mmCIF file of C-alpha atoms in Angstrom:
data_model
loop_
_atom_site.group_PDB
_atom_site.id
_atom_site.type_symbol
_atom_site.label_atom_id
_atom_site.label_comp_id
_atom_site.label_asym_id
_atom_site.label_seq_id
_atom_site.Cartn_x
_atom_site.Cartn_y
_atom_site.Cartn_z
ATOM 1 C CA MET A 27 -0.032 0.134 0.161
ATOM 2 C CA GLN A 28 1.386 3.344 -1.060
ATOM 3 C CA GLN A 29 2.041 5.763 1.718
ATOM 4 C CA TYR A 30 1.381 9.412 0.703
ATOM 5 C CA PRO A 31 3.145 12.518 2.823
ATOM 6 C CA SER A 32 -0.053 14.200 3.460
ATOM 7 C CA ILE A 33 -3.531 13.150 4.766
ATOM 8 C CA LEU A 34 -5.452 15.671 2.640
ATOM 9 C CA LEU A 35 -3.570 14.160 -0.670
ATOM 10 C CA THR A 36 -4.118 10.482 0.911
ATOM 11 C CA ARG A 37 -8.180 11.875 0.850
ATOM 12 C CA ALA A 38 -8.061 13.147 -2.726
ATOM 13 C CA VAL A 39 -6.382 10.019 -4.406
ATOM 14 C CA ASP A 40 -8.568 7.944 -2.700
ATOM 15 C CA GLU A 41 -11.830 9.899 -3.967
ATOM 16 C CA PHE A 42 -9.961 10.047 -7.109
ATOM 17 C CA SER A 43 -9.153 6.155 -7.551
ATOM 18 C CA LYS A 44 -12.826 5.264 -7.020
ATOM 19 C CA LEU A 45 -13.650 6.476 -10.638
ATOM 20 C CA PRO A 46 -14.129 3.803 -13.328
ATOM 21 C CA GLY A 47 -10.917 3.204 -15.036
ATOM 22 C CA ILE A 48 -8.696 5.634 -12.907
ATOM 23 C CA GLY A 49 -6.156 3.505 -10.438
ATOM 24 C CA PRO A 50 -3.750 4.950 -7.397
ATOM 25 C CA LYS A 51 -1.416 5.890 -9.872
ATOM 26 C CA THR A 52 -3.182 7.902 -12.584
ATOM 27 C CA ALA A 53 -5.454 9.315 -9.066
ATOM 28 C CA LEU A 54 -2.169 10.806 -7.899
ATOM 29 C CA ARG A 55 -0.774 12.007 -11.186
ATOM 30 C CA LEU A 56 -4.079 13.720 -11.900
ATOM 31 C CA VAL A 57 -4.439 15.508 -8.217
ATOM 32 C CA LEU A 58 -0.543 16.757 -8.039
ATOM 33 C CA HIS A 59 -1.763 18.279 -11.501
ATOM 34 C CA MET A 60 -4.577 19.835 -9.699
ATOM 35 C CA LEU A 61 -2.100 21.046 -6.709
ATOM 36 C CA ARG A 62 0.012 22.694 -9.597
ATOM 37 C CA GLN A 63 -3.046 24.689 -10.744
ATOM 38 C CA GLU A 64 -4.366 27.697 -8.986
ATOM 39 C CA PRO A 65 -6.943 26.527 -6.606
ATOM 40 C CA GLN A 66 -9.817 28.445 -8.462
ATOM 41 C CA SER A 67 -9.479 25.224 -10.813
ATOM 42 C CA ALA A 68 -9.966 22.818 -8.015
ATOM 43 C CA ASP A 69 -12.760 24.575 -6.825
ATOM 44 C CA ASN A 70 -14.507 25.160 -10.229
ATOM 45 C CA LEU A 71 -14.362 21.217 -10.683
ATOM 46 C CA ALA A 72 -15.946 20.839 -7.384
ATOM 47 C CA THR A 73 -18.476 23.211 -7.413
ATOM 48 C CA ALA A 74 -19.462 21.552 -11.116
ATOM 49 C CA LEU A 75 -19.841 18.131 -9.921
ATOM 50 C CA THR A 76 -21.588 18.789 -6.809
ATOM 51 C CA GLU A 77 -24.445 21.169 -8.878
ATOM 52 C CA LEU A 78 -24.381 18.742 -11.198
ATOM 53 C CA CYS A 79 -25.236 15.576 -8.536
ATOM 54 C CA HIS A 80 -27.504 17.851 -6.990
ATOM 55 C CA GLY A 81 -29.164 19.557 -9.383
ATOM 56 C CA VAL A 82 -29.715 17.129 -12.162
ATOM 57 C CA LYS A 83 -32.937 16.868 -13.612
ATOM 58 C CA TYR A 84 -34.597 14.127 -15.604
ATOM 59 C CA CYS A 85 -36.964 14.733 -18.504
ATOM 60 C CA SER A 86 -40.437 13.817 -17.219
ATOM 61 C CA VAL A 87 -41.167 12.483 -20.852
ATOM 62 C CA CYS A 88 -38.508 10.590 -21.942
ATOM 63 C CA HIS A 89 -36.440 10.281 -18.852
ATOM 64 C CA ASN A 90 -33.489 12.076 -20.828
ATOM 65 C CA ILE A 91 -31.047 14.373 -18.636
ATOM 66 C CA SER A 92 -32.335 18.045 -18.881
ATOM 67 C CA ASP A 93 -32.306 20.712 -17.215
ATOM 68 C CA ASN A 94 -35.973 21.230 -17.087
ATOM 69 C CA GLU A 95 -38.771 19.651 -16.471
ATOM 70 C CA ARG A 96 -39.174 18.583 -20.199
ATOM 71 C CA CYS A 97 -35.938 18.129 -22.420
ATOM 72 C CA ASP A 98 -35.059 19.910 -25.278
ATOM 73 C CA ILE A 99 -35.749 17.476 -27.458
ATOM 74 C CA CYS A 100 -39.428 16.759 -26.301
ATOM 75 C CA SER A 101 -40.191 20.516 -25.940
ATOM 76 C CA ASN A 102 -39.137 21.292 -29.626
ATOM 77 C CA PRO A 103 -42.339 21.558 -31.982
ATOM 78 C CA LYS A 104 -39.871 20.875 -35.011
ATOM 79 C CA ARG A 105 -39.372 17.103 -33.568
ATOM 80 C CA ASP A 106 -41.506 14.172 -34.811
ATOM 81 C CA ASN A 107 -43.623 13.419 -32.021
ATOM 82 C CA THR A 108 -45.232 10.408 -33.558
ATOM 83 C CA THR A 109 -42.080 8.412 -33.803
ATOM 84 C CA VAL A 110 -40.307 7.342 -30.278
ATOM 85 C CA CYS A 111 -36.702 5.566 -30.442
ATOM 86 C CA VAL A 112 -36.140 3.456 -27.442
ATOM 87 C CA VAL A 113 -32.543 3.812 -25.866
ATOM 88 C CA GLU A 114 -30.840 2.473 -22.938
ATOM 89 C CA ASN A 115 -28.682 5.687 -21.717
ATOM 90 C CA ILE A 116 -28.306 9.328 -22.393
ATOM 91 C CA ARG A 117 -25.144 8.720 -24.465
ATOM 92 C CA ASP A 118 -27.195 6.716 -26.837
ATOM 93 C CA VAL A 119 -29.092 9.179 -27.267
ATOM 94 C CA MET A 120 -26.192 11.984 -27.969
ATOM 95 C CA ALA A 121 -24.839 9.348 -30.412
ATOM 96 C CA ILE A 122 -28.118 9.220 -32.334
ATOM 97 C CA GLU A 123 -28.343 12.685 -32.471
ATOM 98 C CA ASN A 124 -24.655 13.087 -33.646
ATOM 99 C CA THR A 125 -26.113 11.436 -36.966
ATOM 100 C CA GLN A 126 -28.524 14.021 -37.300
ATOM 101 C CA GLN A 127 -30.451 11.383 -38.980
ATOM 102 C CA TYR A 128 -33.457 11.112 -36.530
ATOM 103 C CA ARG A 129 -36.099 14.069 -35.894
ATOM 104 C CA GLY A 130 -38.488 12.204 -33.480
ATOM 105 C CA LEU A 131 -38.362 11.923 -29.800
ATOM 106 C CA TYR A 132 -36.337 9.241 -27.480
ATOM 107 C CA HIS A 133 -37.132 7.380 -24.603
ATOM 108 C CA VAL A 134 -34.540 6.543 -22.360
ATOM 109 C CA LEU A 135 -34.933 3.077 -20.044
ATOM 110 C CA GLY A 136 -32.258 3.419 -17.996
ATOM 111 C CA GLY A 137 -30.578 -0.097 -19.156
ATOM 112 C CA VAL A 138 -31.768 -3.539 -20.418
ATOM 113 C CA ILE A 139 -33.087 -6.641 -18.827
ATOM 114 C CA SER A 140 -30.855 -8.430 -17.094
ATOM 115 C CA PRO A 141 -31.872 -11.420 -14.819
ATOM 116 C CA MET A 142 -28.295 -11.981 -13.953
ATOM 117 C CA ASP A 143 -27.707 -8.168 -12.941
ATOM 118 C CA GLY A 144 -30.719 -8.553 -10.788
ATOM 119 C CA VAL A 145 -32.242 -5.937 -13.572
ATOM 120 C CA GLY A 146 -35.778 -6.840 -14.356
ATOM 121 C CA PRO A 147 -38.897 -4.812 -16.197
ATOM 122 C CA SER A 148 -40.107 -2.833 -13.317
ATOM 123 C CA ASP A 149 -36.419 -1.577 -13.191
ATOM 124 C CA LEU A 150 -36.825 0.017 -16.426
ATOM 125 C CA GLU A 151 -38.967 3.047 -18.001
ATOM 126 C CA ILE A 152 -40.905 0.623 -19.660
ATOM 127 C CA ALA A 153 -44.271 1.003 -18.054
ATOM 128 C CA SER A 154 -43.636 4.469 -18.984
ATOM 129 C CA LEU A 155 -43.146 4.022 -22.574
ATOM 130 C CA GLN A 156 -46.288 1.844 -22.708
ATOM 131 C CA GLN A 157 -48.465 4.926 -21.219
ATOM 132 C CA ARG A 158 -46.961 7.375 -23.821
ATOM 133 C CA VAL A 159 -47.698 4.854 -26.643
ATOM 134 C CA GLU A 160 -51.234 4.344 -25.129
ATOM 135 C CA GLN A 161 -51.525 8.600 -24.311
ATOM 136 C CA ASP A 162 -49.453 10.661 -26.984
ATOM 137 C CA ASN A 163 -50.519 9.221 -30.122
ATOM 138 C CA ILE A 164 -47.198 7.638 -30.806
ATOM 139 C CA LYS A 165 -47.430 5.686 -34.570
ATOM 140 C CA GLU A 166 -43.863 3.923 -34.370
ATOM 141 C CA VAL A 167 -41.338 2.878 -31.898
ATOM 142 C CA ILE A 168 -38.087 2.225 -33.153
ATOM 143 C CA LEU A 169 -36.120 -0.096 -30.485
ATOM 144 C CA ALA A 170 -32.056 0.997 -30.675
ATOM 145 C CA LEU A 171 -31.133 -1.301 -27.896
ATOM 146 C CA SER A 172 -27.422 -2.844 -27.863
ATOM 147 C CA PRO A 173 -27.123 -5.601 -29.731
ATOM 148 C CA THR A 174 -26.352 -8.574 -26.923
ATOM 149 C CA MET A 175 -28.539 -11.009 -25.479
ATOM 150 C CA GLU A 176 -29.890 -8.814 -22.826
ATOM 151 C CA GLY A 177 -31.045 -6.262 -25.165
ATOM 152 C CA ASP A 178 -32.761 -8.622 -27.578
ATOM 153 C CA ALA A 179 -34.615 -9.926 -24.386
ATOM 154 C CA THR A 180 -35.707 -6.718 -23.652
ATOM 155 C CA ASN A 181 -36.526 -5.858 -27.332
ATOM 156 C CA PHE A 182 -38.617 -8.974 -27.420
ATOM 157 C CA TYR A 183 -40.129 -7.942 -23.731
ATOM 158 C CA ILE A 184 -41.022 -4.650 -25.263
ATOM 159 C CA PHE A 185 -42.767 -5.870 -28.522
ATOM 160 C CA ARG A 186 -44.749 -8.360 -26.163
ATOM 161 C CA ARG A 187 -46.264 -5.050 -24.220
ATOM 162 C CA LEU A 188 -46.722 -2.877 -27.249
ATOM 163 C CA ALA A 189 -48.011 -5.788 -29.483
ATOM 164 C CA PRO A 190 -51.796 -5.032 -27.640
ATOM 165 C CA LEU A 191 -51.293 -1.121 -29.166
ATOM 166 C CA LYS A 192 -51.877 0.151 -32.176
ATOM 167 C CA VAL A 193 -48.015 0.977 -33.250
ATOM 168 C CA SER A 194 -45.664 0.027 -35.509
ATOM 169 C CA VAL A 195 -42.755 -1.708 -33.512
ATOM 170 C CA SER A 196 -39.284 -1.640 -35.330
ATOM 171 C CA VAL A 197 -35.749 -2.433 -34.725
ATOM 172 C CA ILE A 198 -32.316 -0.546 -36.239
ATOM 173 C CA ALA A 199 -30.576 -2.325 -38.765
ATOM 174 C CA ARG A 200 -27.652 -5.141 -38.147
ATOM 175 C CA GLY A 201 -24.954 -6.089 -40.585
ATOM 176 C CA ILE A 202 -22.239 -4.751 -41.606
ATOM 177 C CA ALA A 203 -20.392 -1.808 -40.096
ATOM 178 C CA GLN A 204 -19.125 0.602 -42.857
ATOM 179 C CA ASN A 205 -15.366 -0.190 -43.523
ATOM 180 C CA ASP A 206 -15.360 -3.428 -41.823
ATOM 181 C CA GLU A 207 -13.899 -6.112 -43.617
ATOM 182 C CA LEU A 208 -16.173 -9.638 -44.549
ATOM 183 C CA GLN A 209 -13.908 -11.549 -43.957
ATOM 184 C CA TYR A 210 -13.598 -10.670 -40.049
ATOM 185 C CA ALA A 211 -17.481 -9.770 -39.363
ATOM 186 C CA ASP A 212 -18.809 -12.693 -37.233
ATOM 187 C CA GLU A 213 -21.301 -15.483 -39.074
ATOM 188 C CA VAL A 214 -24.239 -14.227 -37.071
ATOM 189 C CA THR A 215 -23.500 -10.840 -38.351
ATOM 190 C CA LEU A 216 -23.208 -11.504 -41.870
ATOM 191 C CA GLY A 217 -26.013 -13.950 -41.749
ATOM 192 C CA ARG A 218 -28.329 -11.558 -41.125
ATOM 193 C CA SER A 219 -26.964 -8.853 -43.151
ATOM 194 C CA ILE A 220 -27.558 -11.416 -46.053
ATOM 195 C CA ILE A 221 -31.428 -12.162 -45.010
ATOM 196 C CA ASN A 222 -31.792 -8.531 -44.128
ATOM 197 C CA ARG A 223 -30.596 -6.853 -47.764
ATOM 198 C CA THR A 224 -31.752 -3.995 -48.480
ATOM 199 C CA PRO A 225 -32.829 -3.041 -52.450
ATOM 200 C CA PHE A 226 -29.622 -1.461 -53.914
ATOM 201 C CA LYS A 227 -29.685 2.460 -53.929
ATOM 202 C CA ASN A 228 -27.784 4.576 -55.643
ATOM 203 C CA MET B 69 -17.863 19.795 -30.779
ATOM 204 C CA GLN B 70 -20.252 17.274 -29.079
ATOM 205 C CA GLN B 71 -23.868 18.921 -28.045
ATOM 206 C CA TYR B 72 -24.637 18.101 -23.977
ATOM 207 C CA PRO B 73 -28.511 18.159 -23.322
ATOM 208 C CA SER B 74 -28.161 19.853 -19.956
ATOM 209 C CA ILE B 75 -25.682 22.777 -19.281
ATOM 210 C CA LEU B 76 -24.786 21.345 -15.686
ATOM 211 C CA LEU B 77 -23.491 18.141 -17.453
ATOM 212 C CA THR B 78 -21.358 20.180 -19.806
ATOM 213 C CA ARG B 79 -19.746 22.168 -17.320
ATOM 214 C CA ALA B 80 -18.802 19.065 -14.812
ATOM 215 C CA VAL B 81 -17.477 17.410 -18.486
ATOM 216 C CA ASP B 82 -15.472 20.127 -19.383
ATOM 217 C CA GLU B 83 -13.884 20.826 -15.655
ATOM 218 C CA PHE B 84 -13.298 17.194 -15.880
ATOM 219 C CA SER B 85 -11.309 17.593 -19.692
ATOM 220 C CA LYS B 86 -8.981 20.134 -18.143
ATOM 221 C CA LEU B 87 -7.548 17.091 -16.475
ATOM 222 C CA PRO B 88 -4.308 15.725 -18.031
ATOM 223 C CA GLY B 89 -4.992 12.483 -20.208
ATOM 224 C CA ILE B 90 -8.593 12.702 -19.594
ATOM 225 C CA GLY B 91 -10.551 13.896 -23.191
ATOM 226 C CA PRO B 92 -13.970 14.548 -23.464
ATOM 227 C CA LYS B 93 -15.313 11.347 -23.895
ATOM 228 C CA THR B 94 -13.703 9.853 -20.897
ATOM 229 C CA ALA B 95 -14.969 12.999 -18.911
ATOM 230 C CA LEU B 96 -18.369 11.829 -19.976
ATOM 231 C CA ARG B 97 -18.199 8.588 -18.703
ATOM 232 C CA LEU B 98 -16.667 9.915 -15.679
ATOM 233 C CA VAL B 99 -19.267 12.387 -14.814
ATOM 234 C CA LEU B 100 -22.055 9.989 -16.356
ATOM 235 C CA HIS B 101 -20.281 7.190 -13.497
ATOM 236 C CA MET B 102 -20.921 10.382 -10.662
ATOM 237 C CA LEU B 103 -24.322 10.779 -11.651
ATOM 238 C CA ARG B 104 -25.153 6.937 -11.272
ATOM 239 C CA GLN B 105 -23.697 7.083 -7.589
ATOM 240 C CA GLU B 106 -25.444 8.794 -4.660
ATOM 241 C CA PRO B 107 -24.618 12.654 -4.751
ATOM 242 C CA GLN B 108 -22.570 12.000 -1.230
ATOM 243 C CA SER B 109 -19.639 10.647 -3.441
ATOM 244 C CA ALA B 110 -19.599 13.712 -5.348
ATOM 245 C CA ASP B 111 -19.487 15.579 -2.675
ATOM 246 C CA ASN B 112 -16.881 13.642 -1.332
ATOM 247 C CA LEU B 113 -14.709 13.895 -4.521
ATOM 248 C CA ALA B 114 -15.726 18.221 -4.322
ATOM 249 C CA THR B 115 -14.616 18.179 -0.395
ATOM 250 C CA ALA B 116 -11.145 16.226 -0.697
ATOM 251 C CA LEU B 117 -10.179 18.424 -3.838
ATOM 252 C CA THR B 118 -10.818 21.555 -2.487
ATOM 253 C CA GLU B 119 -9.547 21.116 1.103
ATOM 254 C CA LEU B 120 -6.157 19.576 -0.698
ATOM 255 C CA CYS B 121 -6.000 22.548 -3.117
ATOM 256 C CA HIS B 122 -6.729 24.811 -0.294
ATOM 257 C CA GLY B 123 -4.888 23.455 2.719
ATOM 258 C CA VAL B 124 -1.845 22.010 1.552
ATOM 259 C CA LYS B 125 1.167 22.845 3.163
ATOM 260 C CA TYR B 126 4.721 22.296 2.370
ATOM 261 C CA CYS B 127 7.530 21.351 4.586
ATOM 262 C CA SER B 128 9.893 24.094 5.250
ATOM 263 C CA VAL B 129 12.815 22.634 5.444
ATOM 264 C CA CYS B 130 12.361 19.835 2.385
ATOM 265 C CA HIS B 131 9.711 21.365 0.639
ATOM 266 C CA ASN B 132 7.926 17.728 0.571
ATOM 267 C CA ILE B 133 3.869 17.828 0.267
ATOM 268 C CA SER B 134 2.672 18.083 4.279
ATOM 269 C CA ASP B 135 -0.105 18.381 6.813
ATOM 270 C CA ASN B 136 2.721 20.452 9.007
ATOM 271 C CA GLU B 137 4.813 23.272 9.161
ATOM 272 C CA ARG B 138 7.575 20.394 9.214
ATOM 273 C CA CYS B 139 6.856 17.226 7.561
ATOM 274 C CA ASP B 140 7.189 13.494 8.651
ATOM 275 C CA ILE B 141 10.532 12.702 7.042
ATOM 276 C CA CYS B 142 11.889 15.901 8.462
ATOM 277 C CA SER B 143 10.634 15.520 11.962
ATOM 278 C CA ASN B 144 11.568 12.048 12.427
ATOM 279 C CA PRO B 145 14.642 11.361 14.713
ATOM 280 C CA LYS B 146 15.431 8.098 13.680
ATOM 281 C CA ARG B 147 16.263 9.681 10.014
ATOM 282 C CA ASP B 148 20.042 10.436 8.927
ATOM 283 C CA ASN B 149 19.923 14.013 9.082
ATOM 284 C CA THR B 150 23.291 14.452 7.922
ATOM 285 C CA THR B 151 22.359 12.981 4.302
ATOM 286 C CA VAL B 152 19.922 14.946 1.942
ATOM 287 C CA CYS B 153 18.718 13.302 -1.512
ATOM 288 C CA VAL B 154 17.786 16.013 -3.857
ATOM 289 C CA VAL B 155 14.737 15.061 -6.143
ATOM 290 C CA GLU B 156 12.253 17.006 -8.552
ATOM 291 C CA ASN B 157 9.099 16.443 -7.156
ATOM 292 C CA ILE B 158 7.037 14.497 -4.222
ATOM 293 C CA ARG B 159 6.740 11.415 -6.670
ATOM 294 C CA ASP B 160 10.470 10.791 -6.486
ATOM 295 C CA VAL B 161 10.056 11.376 -2.940
ATOM 296 C CA MET B 162 7.571 8.349 -2.716
ATOM 297 C CA ALA B 163 9.245 6.477 -5.183
ATOM 298 C CA ILE B 164 12.747 6.283 -2.907
ATOM 299 C CA GLU B 165 10.575 5.953 -0.216
ATOM 300 C CA ASN B 166 9.315 2.664 -1.358
ATOM 301 C CA THR B 167 12.587 0.942 -1.765
ATOM 302 C CA GLN B 168 13.156 0.951 2.194
ATOM 303 C CA GLN B 169 16.897 1.316 1.384
ATOM 304 C CA TYR B 170 17.368 5.139 2.187
ATOM 305 C CA ARG B 171 17.006 6.732 5.977
ATOM 306 C CA GLY B 172 17.740 10.190 4.944
ATOM 307 C CA LEU B 173 16.402 13.098 4.585
ATOM 308 C CA TYR B 174 15.202 14.953 0.849
ATOM 309 C CA HIS B 175 15.050 17.864 -0.689
ATOM 310 C CA VAL B 176 12.707 18.885 -3.302
ATOM 311 C CA LEU B 177 14.138 21.356 -5.647
ATOM 312 C CA GLY B 178 10.183 21.432 -7.620
ATOM 313 C CA GLY B 179 11.853 20.674 -11.029
ATOM 314 C CA VAL B 180 15.422 20.827 -12.655
ATOM 315 C CA ILE B 181 16.432 23.757 -14.782
ATOM 316 C CA SER B 182 14.859 23.747 -18.631
ATOM 317 C CA PRO B 183 15.943 27.078 -20.150
ATOM 318 C CA MET B 184 13.282 25.930 -23.399
ATOM 319 C CA ASP B 185 10.246 25.803 -20.579
ATOM 320 C CA GLY B 186 11.682 29.201 -18.988
ATOM 321 C CA VAL B 187 12.951 27.481 -15.662
ATOM 322 C CA GLY B 188 15.934 28.994 -14.346
ATOM 323 C CA PRO B 189 17.792 28.682 -11.224
ATOM 324 C CA SER B 190 15.839 30.968 -9.099
ATOM 325 C CA ASP B 191 12.456 28.823 -10.172
ATOM 326 C CA LEU B 192 13.989 26.008 -8.027
ATOM 327 C CA GLU B 193 14.495 25.497 -4.491
ATOM 328 C CA ILE B 194 18.383 25.818 -5.048
ATOM 329 C CA ALA B 195 19.028 28.647 -2.736
ATOM 330 C CA SER B 196 17.551 26.922 -0.127
ATOM 331 C CA LEU B 197 19.121 23.747 -0.236
ATOM 332 C CA GLN B 198 22.900 25.825 -0.170
ATOM 333 C CA GLN B 199 21.237 27.240 2.758
ATOM 334 C CA ARG B 200 20.685 23.878 4.609
ATOM 335 C CA VAL B 201 24.196 23.003 3.529
ATOM 336 C CA GLU B 202 25.998 25.586 4.998
ATOM 337 C CA GLN B 203 23.580 25.619 8.256
ATOM 338 C CA ASP B 204 22.945 22.313 9.234
ATOM 339 C CA ASN B 205 25.806 20.231 9.225
ATOM 340 C CA ILE B 206 24.962 18.127 6.228
ATOM 341 C CA LYS B 207 27.830 15.995 5.557
ATOM 342 C CA GLU B 208 26.362 14.125 1.942
ATOM 343 C CA VAL B 209 23.877 15.466 -1.298
ATOM 344 C CA ILE B 210 22.738 12.638 -3.248
ATOM 345 C CA LEU B 211 21.445 13.965 -6.642
ATOM 346 C CA ALA B 212 18.729 12.146 -7.890
ATOM 347 C CA LEU B 213 17.213 14.080 -10.773
ATOM 348 C CA SER B 214 16.258 12.575 -13.824
ATOM 349 C CA PRO B 215 18.841 11.688 -16.498
ATOM 350 C CA THR B 216 17.698 13.791 -18.916
ATOM 351 C CA MET B 217 19.781 16.689 -20.219
ATOM 352 C CA GLU B 218 17.876 18.699 -18.277
ATOM 353 C CA GLY B 219 18.865 16.715 -14.877
ATOM 354 C CA ASP B 220 22.652 16.541 -15.929
ATOM 355 C CA ALA B 221 22.311 20.294 -16.443
ATOM 356 C CA THR B 222 20.903 20.681 -13.042
ATOM 357 C CA ASN B 223 22.977 17.988 -11.411
ATOM 358 C CA PHE B 224 26.339 20.439 -12.829
ATOM 359 C CA TYR B 225 24.698 23.433 -11.446
ATOM 360 C CA ILE B 226 24.344 22.237 -8.201
ATOM 361 C CA PHE B 227 27.621 20.625 -7.870
ATOM 362 C CA ARG B 228 29.389 24.078 -8.919
ATOM 363 C CA ARG B 229 27.005 25.929 -6.035
ATOM 364 C CA LEU B 230 28.582 23.320 -3.402
ATOM 365 C CA ALA B 231 31.518 23.133 -4.606
ATOM 366 C CA PRO B 232 33.179 25.817 -1.567
ATOM 367 C CA LEU B 233 31.020 24.498 0.629
ATOM 368 C CA LYS B 234 32.410 21.137 2.844
ATOM 369 C CA VAL B 235 30.162 18.646 1.544
ATOM 370 C CA SER B 236 30.470 15.672 -0.353
ATOM 371 C CA VAL B 237 28.101 15.580 -3.773
ATOM 372 C CA SER B 238 27.265 12.075 -5.195
ATOM 373 C CA VAL B 239 24.744 11.003 -7.909
ATOM 374 C CA ILE B 240 22.527 7.633 -8.245
ATOM 375 C CA ALA B 241 24.176 5.277 -10.064
ATOM 376 C CA ARG B 242 23.095 4.777 -14.091
ATOM 377 C CA GLY B 243 23.476 1.491 -15.416
ATOM 378 C CA ILE B 244 21.649 -1.349 -16.845
ATOM 379 C CA ALA B 245 18.343 -1.641 -14.795
ATOM 380 C CA GLN B 246 17.468 -4.807 -12.920
ATOM 381 C CA ASN B 247 16.013 -7.773 -16.002
ATOM 382 C CA ASP B 248 17.087 -5.612 -18.631
ATOM 383 C CA GLU B 249 18.626 -7.473 -21.488
ATOM 384 C CA LEU B 250 21.922 -5.793 -22.438
ATOM 385 C CA GLN B 251 21.951 -5.779 -26.411
ATOM 386 C CA TYR B 252 18.737 -3.667 -26.064
ATOM 387 C CA ALA B 253 20.386 -0.911 -23.858
ATOM 388 C CA ASP B 254 21.638 2.594 -25.241
ATOM 389 C CA GLU B 255 25.191 3.067 -25.842
ATOM 390 C CA VAL B 256 25.686 6.004 -23.192
ATOM 391 C CA THR B 257 24.016 3.385 -20.520
ATOM 392 C CA LEU B 258 26.155 0.608 -21.608
ATOM 393 C CA GLY B 259 28.984 2.329 -21.825
ATOM 394 C CA ARG B 260 28.919 4.080 -18.543
ATOM 395 C CA SER B 261 27.923 1.181 -16.693
ATOM 396 C CA ILE B 262 31.128 -0.514 -17.914
ATOM 397 C CA ILE B 263 33.129 2.400 -16.935
ATOM 398 C CA ASN B 264 31.563 2.757 -13.549
ATOM 399 C CA ARG B 265 32.019 -1.273 -13.022
ATOM 400 C CA THR B 266 31.495 -1.626 -9.185
ATOM 401 C CA PRO B 267 33.567 -4.912 -7.327
ATOM 402 C CA PHE B 268 31.748 -8.040 -7.517
ATOM 403 C CA LYS B 269 30.198 -8.520 -3.582
ATOM 404 C CA ASN B 270 28.558 -11.738 -2.927
#
C-alpha cells in the first residue's frame, strides 16, 4: 500500500481512485496536476460536480438528462412527436443525435433487462413507455438497444407489451459496419446482413 | 463539438476534460458514473479536492508536501539528518521511500533547470538547499534527478554551487536496469555501466 506524505493528499487520491478506470497512480497524477494549478480550478471542478449531482433533472417524458422539467428534444415543436426511439441511456441519445438522421423523440430506458445483474422490467422505464404509446398518439416505436442477449430480450419484452396497442415496432438495422472487412465479420452478423439485404439504391 | 443535453452536465464534463490525459469521452464516462452514484460521493470528491488545494502545506525544510509546518520525514528523529537526497518532485520522494533503502532526508527542488520551458535556477529550491548545507551540518548531498539533459545540467549547477562548501556530493548510479537485456540497452548507458563497474560482491 502506497504511503502518501499528507492526509489531505491521501484523501483526494482515494476519492479519485473510486472513479472507473482510474487507479491509484493515475489518481495521484491527476491530484498533483490539480495542486500545480490555481486553487480556483479545483473549486471549479468541485462546484461543477456537486451542482450536477444535486441539481440534475431528468425529463418527465423521455427520462433524458435535462435542465428543465421537459428536455429540449421533447419540447421542440419541430421534432416528429409520433415516433419514439427507445435507447438504453443518455449516451445513446447523444450518439443518435450526432448522426443527424433522426428527427423523432426518445425514450431512455435506463438499462436493459438483465436477470444476472438483478435488473427486471420494473427497474426500467418500460411502463412509462407503454403509457406514452397509449396516450400520446405514437405511431412508431424504434428499438435501438445494444445488440446483445440482454438487449434482444428487452426488445422482445417491449415488443410483447406493445403488441396489443396500435403502434408499429421496428428495430435498428444490424449488419456489416461501414469499412468493416467481410472476412472478419462474425457469422451471425454476416448471416443476418444477407437475410436482411436491402434493395440497391444509388 | 459534442452537444450535451444539460448545461450542468456540459460544465462538469468541461471541468473534467481539463485534467491531463482525460478527453471529452472519458470525462463524460466519469461524470455519468458519478451521476449513477449517491450525490454524497460527488460531495466527497469535491470536498477532498478543495480541502487539498486550499489547505495543502509544504515542509519548510525539504519542501515536500505535508500536513504540518515540518514533514514527517524531516521531523523523524530516527532518520539520518546528515544526508540529503535532492529530487525533482514529491513523486520521486515516494518512489525512493518505497525502496526502503534510504534513511536520510530529502530536498524537493520543484523541477529541473530547463531554459526551453523558462525554468531557471531561481525558480527552483536551490538557494534553500545551499542554505541547508551551510547551516544544518549536512555531510552528503545525493543528487537523484532525472537522467536527462536538463537533469544533468541541474546536477552540474548544484555541484558547482556546493563546491566551496565542505560537503560530499554524489549522484545515483546509472546503468543497466534489473532484468533489462544488454543488447537493447542504449550505448551511453551500457558504456557508463562498464566505466562505473563495481567490485563483485556475494
